CSV table of C-alpha atoms in Angstrom, one decimal:
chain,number,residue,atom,x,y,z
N,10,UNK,CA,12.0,-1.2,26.4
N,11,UNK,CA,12.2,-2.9,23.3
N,12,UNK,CA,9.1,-5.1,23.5
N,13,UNK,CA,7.6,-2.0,24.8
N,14,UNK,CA,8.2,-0.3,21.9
N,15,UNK,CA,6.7,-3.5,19.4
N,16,UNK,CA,3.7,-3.0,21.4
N,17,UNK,CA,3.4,0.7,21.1
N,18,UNK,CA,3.6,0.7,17.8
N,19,UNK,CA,1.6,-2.1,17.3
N,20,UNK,CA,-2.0,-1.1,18.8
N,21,UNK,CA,-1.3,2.1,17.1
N,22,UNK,CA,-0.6,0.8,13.1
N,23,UNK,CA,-3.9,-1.6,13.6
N,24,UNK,CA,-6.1,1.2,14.5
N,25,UNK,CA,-5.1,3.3,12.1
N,26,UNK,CA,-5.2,0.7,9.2
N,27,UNK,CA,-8.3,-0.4,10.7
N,28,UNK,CA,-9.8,3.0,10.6
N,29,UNK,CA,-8.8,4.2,7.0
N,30,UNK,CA,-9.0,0.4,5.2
N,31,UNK,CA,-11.8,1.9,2.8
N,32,UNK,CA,-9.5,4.6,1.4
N,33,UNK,CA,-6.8,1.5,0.7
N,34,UNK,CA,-9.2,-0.3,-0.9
N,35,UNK,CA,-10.3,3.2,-3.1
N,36,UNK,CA,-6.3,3.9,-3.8
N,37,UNK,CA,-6.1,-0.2,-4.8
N,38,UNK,CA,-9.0,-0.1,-7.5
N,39,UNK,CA,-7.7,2.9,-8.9
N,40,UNK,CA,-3.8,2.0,-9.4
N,41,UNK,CA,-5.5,-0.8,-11.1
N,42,UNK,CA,-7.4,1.4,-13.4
N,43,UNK,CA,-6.3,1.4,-17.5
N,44,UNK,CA,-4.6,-2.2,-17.0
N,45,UNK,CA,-5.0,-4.3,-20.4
N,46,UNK,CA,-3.2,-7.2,-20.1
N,47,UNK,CA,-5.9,-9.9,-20.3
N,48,UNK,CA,-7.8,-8.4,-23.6
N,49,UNK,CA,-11.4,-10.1,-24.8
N,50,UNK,CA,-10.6,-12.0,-28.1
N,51,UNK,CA,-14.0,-11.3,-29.0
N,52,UNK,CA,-13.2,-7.7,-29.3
N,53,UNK,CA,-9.6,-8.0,-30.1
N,54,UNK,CA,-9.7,-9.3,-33.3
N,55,UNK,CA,-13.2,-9.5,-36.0
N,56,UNK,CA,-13.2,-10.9,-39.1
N,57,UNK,CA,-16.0,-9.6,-41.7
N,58,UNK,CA,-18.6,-11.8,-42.9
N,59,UNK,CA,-18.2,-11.5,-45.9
N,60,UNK,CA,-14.3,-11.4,-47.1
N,61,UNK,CA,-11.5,-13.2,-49.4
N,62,UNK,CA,-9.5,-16.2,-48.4
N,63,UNK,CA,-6.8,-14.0,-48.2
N,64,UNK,CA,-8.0,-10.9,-46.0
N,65,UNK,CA,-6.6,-10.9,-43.3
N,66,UNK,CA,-8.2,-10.3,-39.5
N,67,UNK,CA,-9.0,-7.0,-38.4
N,68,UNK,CA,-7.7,-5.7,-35.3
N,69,UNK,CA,-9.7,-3.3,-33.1
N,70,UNK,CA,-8.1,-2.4,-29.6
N,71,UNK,CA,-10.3,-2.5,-26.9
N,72,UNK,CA,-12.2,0.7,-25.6
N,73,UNK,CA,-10.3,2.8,-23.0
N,74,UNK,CA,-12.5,2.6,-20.0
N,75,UNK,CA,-13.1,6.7,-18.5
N,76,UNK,CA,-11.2,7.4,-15.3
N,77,UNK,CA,-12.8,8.6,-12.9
N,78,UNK,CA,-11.7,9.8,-9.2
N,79,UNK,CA,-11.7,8.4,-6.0
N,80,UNK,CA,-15.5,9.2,-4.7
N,81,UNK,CA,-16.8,8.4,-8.0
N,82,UNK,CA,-14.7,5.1,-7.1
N,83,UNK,CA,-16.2,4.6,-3.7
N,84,UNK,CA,-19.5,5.6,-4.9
N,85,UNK,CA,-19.2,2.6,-7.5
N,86,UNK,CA,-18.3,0.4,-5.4
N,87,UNK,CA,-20.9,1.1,-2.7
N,88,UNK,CA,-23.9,0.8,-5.5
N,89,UNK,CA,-22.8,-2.5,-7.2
N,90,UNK,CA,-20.7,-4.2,-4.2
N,91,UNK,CA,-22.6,-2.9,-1.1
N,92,UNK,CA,-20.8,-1.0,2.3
N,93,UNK,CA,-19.2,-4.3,3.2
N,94,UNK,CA,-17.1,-4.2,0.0
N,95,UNK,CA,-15.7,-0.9,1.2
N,96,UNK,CA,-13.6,-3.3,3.6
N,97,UNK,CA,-12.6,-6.2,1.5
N,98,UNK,CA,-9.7,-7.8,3.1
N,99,UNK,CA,-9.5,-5.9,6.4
N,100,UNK,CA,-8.6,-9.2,7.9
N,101,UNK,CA,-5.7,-8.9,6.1
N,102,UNK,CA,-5.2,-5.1,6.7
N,103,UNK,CA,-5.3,-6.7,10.2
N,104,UNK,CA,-2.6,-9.4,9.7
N,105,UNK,CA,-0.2,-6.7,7.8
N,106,UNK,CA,-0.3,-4.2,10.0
N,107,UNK,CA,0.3,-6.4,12.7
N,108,UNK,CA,3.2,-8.4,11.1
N,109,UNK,CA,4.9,-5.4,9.2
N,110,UNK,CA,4.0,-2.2,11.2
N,111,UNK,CA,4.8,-3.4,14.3
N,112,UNK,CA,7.6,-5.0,13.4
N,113,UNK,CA,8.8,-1.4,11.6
N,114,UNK,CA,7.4,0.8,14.7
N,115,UNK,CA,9.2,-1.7,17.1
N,116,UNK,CA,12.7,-1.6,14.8
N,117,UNK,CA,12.6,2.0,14.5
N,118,UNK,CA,12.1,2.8,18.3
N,119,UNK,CA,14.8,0.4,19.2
N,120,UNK,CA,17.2,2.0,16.8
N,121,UNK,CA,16.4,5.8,17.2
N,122,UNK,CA,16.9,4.8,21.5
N,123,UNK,CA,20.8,3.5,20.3
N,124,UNK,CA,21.5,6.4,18.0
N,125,UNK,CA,19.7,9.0,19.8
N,126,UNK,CA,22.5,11.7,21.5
N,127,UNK,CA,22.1,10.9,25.3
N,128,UNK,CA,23.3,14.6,26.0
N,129,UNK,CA,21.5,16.3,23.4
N,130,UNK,CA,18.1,13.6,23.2
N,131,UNK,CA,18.5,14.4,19.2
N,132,UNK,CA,19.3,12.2,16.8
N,133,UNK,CA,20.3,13.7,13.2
N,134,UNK,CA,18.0,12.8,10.2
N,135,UNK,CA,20.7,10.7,8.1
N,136,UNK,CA,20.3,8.5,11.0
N,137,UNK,CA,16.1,8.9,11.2
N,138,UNK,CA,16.4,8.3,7.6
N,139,UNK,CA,19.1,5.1,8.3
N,140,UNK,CA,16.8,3.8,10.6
N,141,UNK,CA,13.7,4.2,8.7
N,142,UNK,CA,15.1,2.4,5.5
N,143,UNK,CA,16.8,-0.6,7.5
N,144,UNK,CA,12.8,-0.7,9.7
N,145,UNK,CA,11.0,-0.6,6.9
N,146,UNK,CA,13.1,-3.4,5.0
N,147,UNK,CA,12.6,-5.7,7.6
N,148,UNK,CA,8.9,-5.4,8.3
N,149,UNK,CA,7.9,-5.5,4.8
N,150,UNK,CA,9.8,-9.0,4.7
N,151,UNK,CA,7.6,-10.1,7.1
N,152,UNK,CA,4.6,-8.7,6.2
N,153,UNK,CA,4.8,-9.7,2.3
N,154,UNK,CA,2.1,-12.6,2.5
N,155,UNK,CA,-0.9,-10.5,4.1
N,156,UNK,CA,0.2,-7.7,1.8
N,157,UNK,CA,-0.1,-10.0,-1.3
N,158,UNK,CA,-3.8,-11.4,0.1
N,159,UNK,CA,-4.7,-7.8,1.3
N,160,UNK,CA,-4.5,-6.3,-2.5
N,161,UNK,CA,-5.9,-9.7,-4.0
N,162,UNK,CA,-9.0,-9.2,-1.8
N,163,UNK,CA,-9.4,-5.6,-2.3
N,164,UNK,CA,-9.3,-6.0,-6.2
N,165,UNK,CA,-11.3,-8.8,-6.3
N,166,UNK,CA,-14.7,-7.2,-6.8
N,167,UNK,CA,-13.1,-5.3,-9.9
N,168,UNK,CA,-13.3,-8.6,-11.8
N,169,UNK,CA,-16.1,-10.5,-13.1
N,170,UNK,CA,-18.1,-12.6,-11.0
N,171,UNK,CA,-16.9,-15.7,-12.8
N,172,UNK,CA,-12.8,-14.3,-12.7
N,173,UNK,CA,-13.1,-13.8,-9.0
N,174,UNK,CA,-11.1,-15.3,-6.3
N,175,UNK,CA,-13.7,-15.2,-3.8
N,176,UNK,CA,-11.1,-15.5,-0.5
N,177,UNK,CA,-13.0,-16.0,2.3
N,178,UNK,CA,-10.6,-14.3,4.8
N,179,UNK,CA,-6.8,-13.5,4.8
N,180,UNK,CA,-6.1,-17.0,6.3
N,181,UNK,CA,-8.4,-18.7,3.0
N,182,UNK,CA,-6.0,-16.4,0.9
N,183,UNK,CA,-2.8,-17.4,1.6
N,184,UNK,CA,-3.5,-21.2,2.2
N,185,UNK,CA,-5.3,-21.1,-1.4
N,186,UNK,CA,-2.0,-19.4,-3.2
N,187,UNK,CA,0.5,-21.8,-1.5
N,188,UNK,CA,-1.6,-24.3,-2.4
N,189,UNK,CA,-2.6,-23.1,-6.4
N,190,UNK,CA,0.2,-21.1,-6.6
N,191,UNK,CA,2.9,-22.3,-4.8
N,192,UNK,CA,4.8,-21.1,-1.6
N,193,UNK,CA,6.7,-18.5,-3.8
N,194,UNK,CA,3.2,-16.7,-4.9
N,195,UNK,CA,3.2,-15.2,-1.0
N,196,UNK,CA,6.4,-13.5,-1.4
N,197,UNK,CA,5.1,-12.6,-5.2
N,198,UNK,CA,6.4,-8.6,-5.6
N,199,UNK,CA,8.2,-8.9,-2.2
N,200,UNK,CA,11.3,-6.6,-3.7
N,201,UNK,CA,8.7,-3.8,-4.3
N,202,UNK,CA,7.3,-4.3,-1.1
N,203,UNK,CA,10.2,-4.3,0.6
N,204,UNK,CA,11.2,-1.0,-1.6
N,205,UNK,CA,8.1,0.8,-0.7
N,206,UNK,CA,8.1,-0.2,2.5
N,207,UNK,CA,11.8,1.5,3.2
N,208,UNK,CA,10.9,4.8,1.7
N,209,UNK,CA,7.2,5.1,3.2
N,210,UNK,CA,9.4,4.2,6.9
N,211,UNK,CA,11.8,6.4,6.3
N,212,UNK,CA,9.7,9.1,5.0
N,213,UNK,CA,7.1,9.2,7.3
N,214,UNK,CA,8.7,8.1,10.8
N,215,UNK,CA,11.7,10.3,9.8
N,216,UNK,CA,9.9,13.4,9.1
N,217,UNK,CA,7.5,13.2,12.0
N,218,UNK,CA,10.2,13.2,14.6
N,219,UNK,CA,12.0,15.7,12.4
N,220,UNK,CA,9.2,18.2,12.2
N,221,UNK,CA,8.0,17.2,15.4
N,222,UNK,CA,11.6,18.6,17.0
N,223,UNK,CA,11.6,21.6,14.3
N,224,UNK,CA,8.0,22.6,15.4
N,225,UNK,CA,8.9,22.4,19.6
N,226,UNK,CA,12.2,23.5,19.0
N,227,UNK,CA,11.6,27.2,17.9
N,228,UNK,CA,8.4,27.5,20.4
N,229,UNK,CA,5.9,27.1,17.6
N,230,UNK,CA,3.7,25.0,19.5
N,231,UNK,CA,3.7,23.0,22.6
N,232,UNK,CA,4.1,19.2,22.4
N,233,UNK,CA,0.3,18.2,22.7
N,234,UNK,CA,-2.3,17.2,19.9
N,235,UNK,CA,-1.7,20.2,17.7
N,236,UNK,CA,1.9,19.2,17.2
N,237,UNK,CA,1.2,15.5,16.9
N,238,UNK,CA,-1.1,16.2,14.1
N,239,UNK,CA,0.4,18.6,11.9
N,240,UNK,CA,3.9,16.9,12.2
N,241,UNK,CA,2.3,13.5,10.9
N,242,UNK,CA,0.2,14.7,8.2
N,243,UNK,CA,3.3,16.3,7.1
N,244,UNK,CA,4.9,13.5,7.4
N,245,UNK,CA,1.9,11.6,5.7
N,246,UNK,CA,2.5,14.4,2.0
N,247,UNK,CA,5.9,13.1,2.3
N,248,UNK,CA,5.1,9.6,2.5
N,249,UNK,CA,2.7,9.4,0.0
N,250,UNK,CA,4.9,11.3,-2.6
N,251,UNK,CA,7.8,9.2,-2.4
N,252,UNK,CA,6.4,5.4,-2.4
N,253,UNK,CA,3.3,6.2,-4.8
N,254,UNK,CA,5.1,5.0,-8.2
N,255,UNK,CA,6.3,2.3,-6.4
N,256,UNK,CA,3.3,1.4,-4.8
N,257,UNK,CA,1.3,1.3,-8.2
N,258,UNK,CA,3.6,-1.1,-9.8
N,259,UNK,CA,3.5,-3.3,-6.4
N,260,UNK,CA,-0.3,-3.6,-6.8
N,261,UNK,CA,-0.4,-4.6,-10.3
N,262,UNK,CA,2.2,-7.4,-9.9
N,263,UNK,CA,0.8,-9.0,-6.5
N,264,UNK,CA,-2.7,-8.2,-8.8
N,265,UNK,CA,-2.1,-10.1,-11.5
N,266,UNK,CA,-2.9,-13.3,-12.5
N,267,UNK,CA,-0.9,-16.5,-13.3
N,268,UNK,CA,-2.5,-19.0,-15.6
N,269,UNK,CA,-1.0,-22.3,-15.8
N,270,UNK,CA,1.5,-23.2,-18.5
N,271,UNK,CA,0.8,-19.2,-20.1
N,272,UNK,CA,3.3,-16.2,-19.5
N,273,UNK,CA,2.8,-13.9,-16.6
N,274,UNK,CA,1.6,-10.7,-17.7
N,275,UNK,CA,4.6,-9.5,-16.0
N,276,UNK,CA,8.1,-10.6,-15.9
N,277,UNK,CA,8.8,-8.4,-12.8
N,278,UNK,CA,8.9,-4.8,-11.7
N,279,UNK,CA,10.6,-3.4,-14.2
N,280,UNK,CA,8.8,-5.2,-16.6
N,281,UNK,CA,5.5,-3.7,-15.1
N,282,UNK,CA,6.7,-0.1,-14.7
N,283,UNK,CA,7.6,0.1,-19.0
N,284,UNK,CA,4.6,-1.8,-20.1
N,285,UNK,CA,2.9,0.8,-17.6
N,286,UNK,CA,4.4,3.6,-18.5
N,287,UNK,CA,4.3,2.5,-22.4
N,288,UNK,CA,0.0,1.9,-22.2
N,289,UNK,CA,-0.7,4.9,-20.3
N,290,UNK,CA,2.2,7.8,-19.5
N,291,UNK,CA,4.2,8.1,-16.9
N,292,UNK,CA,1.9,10.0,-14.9
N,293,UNK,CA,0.1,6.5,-14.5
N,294,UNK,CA,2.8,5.9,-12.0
N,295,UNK,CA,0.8,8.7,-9.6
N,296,UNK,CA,-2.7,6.8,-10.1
N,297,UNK,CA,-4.5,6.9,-7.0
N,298,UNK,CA,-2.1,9.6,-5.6
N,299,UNK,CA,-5.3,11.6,-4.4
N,300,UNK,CA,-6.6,8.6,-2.6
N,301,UNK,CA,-3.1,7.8,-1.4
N,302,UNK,CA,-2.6,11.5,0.2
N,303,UNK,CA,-6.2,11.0,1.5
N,304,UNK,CA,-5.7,8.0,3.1
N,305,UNK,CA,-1.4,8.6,4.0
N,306,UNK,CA,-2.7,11.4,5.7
N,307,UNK,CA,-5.2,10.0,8.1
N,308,UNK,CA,-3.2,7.1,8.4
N,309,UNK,CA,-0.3,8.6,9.6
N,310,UNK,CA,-2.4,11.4,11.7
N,311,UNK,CA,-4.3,8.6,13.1
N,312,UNK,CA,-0.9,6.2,13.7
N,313,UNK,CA,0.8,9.0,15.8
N,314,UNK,CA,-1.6,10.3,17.7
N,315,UNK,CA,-3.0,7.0,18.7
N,316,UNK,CA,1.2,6.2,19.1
N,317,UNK,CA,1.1,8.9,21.5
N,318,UNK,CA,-1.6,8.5,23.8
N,319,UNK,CA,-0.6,4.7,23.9
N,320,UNK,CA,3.0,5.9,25.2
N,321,UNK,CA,1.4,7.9,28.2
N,322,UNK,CA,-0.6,5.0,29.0
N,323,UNK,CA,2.1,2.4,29.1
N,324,UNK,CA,4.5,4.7,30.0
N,325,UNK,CA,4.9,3.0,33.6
N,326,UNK,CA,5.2,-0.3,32.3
């Protein structure tokens, strides 16, 4: 039953990762939006033509780029990067979902079948929650490297052509970080990862099977696709709520890069989070939300029902 339950779980994360990768990549490139930490010296600091020994420089900050939203995002990137862009690093969408999501799914199951009440088949959600928070710890663990290559790739076309990274595929990715950037560089905002990780899996997985008993509990539906998909885009809002700060400062610190012999732009997380917050508000930490609730809600719809309909056909097995 456990194996079983890896599997499940498994097919299910890939497809729906698979299937919404271009709204990632449209949440990625805008979390990333209003980040100044490698300024242009040539507009940084000018000096007149025409001055005194002693003036001194002049410094003008750099021009806040516009915001814009996430289809005049996609639409960007479809005019000067082409469709393909629009799934930049699915290989490693591939490799994550299948290292961290089915390791999470396959956690989750294994501990909601121990906890579950064998007389009442109902588990209470502290315990949903429990189990969500120790799943999602685990799988992110796992799944740090692909995580790290899947932003790197997505953000890649952001930069100029001569700044780019140019990863072939997610296997090109990480052999070129442990290699330039050392082993360490994989597991590079791993403590975010594994943070976001525990609240999205405890989140979503908990408040689908909660809402999911809540909704065939008092007869409001039967369990069939109706359920299936309102309990996980509910559970999708709730997800995408509770990681999204976390999930913008895990972007920009896998993002960013390390020159040799210079400081990091970052010294870690909460480094990130003030400068963030310092440069641009604190609603920066809820950049992208409207591409994360766009794409957490397909996701999860997607996740569950495919979940579902996997369970009935391996439910012999």
């Amino acid at each position: 039953m456990g194996v079983k339950g890896f599997v499940e779980g498994g097919i299910a994360s890939i497809v729906a990762g698979c299937s919404t990768h271009p709204l990632d990549l449209i949440k990625v490139r805008m979390q990333l939006q209003g980040e100044s930490h490698v300024p242009n010296p040539a507009l940084q600091t000018l000096r007149p033509a025409l001055s005194f020994q002693t003036s001194s420089a002049i410094h003008i900050p750099p021009p806040t780029p516009p915001r814009v939203g996430p289809i005049a995002t996609g639409i960007k990137i479809f005019r000067t990067e082409g469709i393909a862009a629009l799934f930049s690093g699915v290989s490693a969408t591939v490799l994550r979902q299948t290292l961290y999501s089915t390791t999470r799914m396959g956690l989750y199951d294994i501990l909601k079948q121990k906890w579950t009440d064998q007389e009442t088949k109902t588990m209470p959600l502290s315990r949903k929650i429990t189990a969500g928070l120790i799943a999602g710890g685990i799988g992110a663990a796992v799944g740090n490297p692909a995580d790290v290559a899947m932003v790197r790739m997505q953000a890649d076309g952001r930069l100029p052509v001569s700044q780019r990274r140019n990863y072939t595929s997610v296997v090109d990715a990480i052999t070129r970080m442990s290699k330039q950037e050392g082993v360490t560089s994989l597991w590079r905002g791993s403590s975010l990862t594994v943070n976001r990780a525990m609240l999205v899996t405890a989140s979503q997985l908990a408040s689908y099977d909660q809402i999911k008993e809540t909704i065939l509990g008092n007869g409001w539906m039967r369990d069939g696709l109706g359920t299936h998909v309102a309990a996980s885009f509910s559970a999708g809002f709730v997800a995408a709520v509770a990681s999204n700060p976390v999930d913008v400062i895990k972007t920009r610190v896998m993002n960013m890069k390390v020159e040799a012999g210079q400081k990091p732009p970052y010294a870690g997380a909460l480094d990130c989070a003030m400068k963030t917050v310092k440069a641009e508000g604190p609603m920066a930490l809820y950049k992208g939300f409207i591409p994360t609730i766009s794409r957490q809600g397909p996701f999860t719809v997607v996740l569950f029902v495919t979940l579902e309909q996997v369970r009935k056909l391996l439910k012999d097995f």
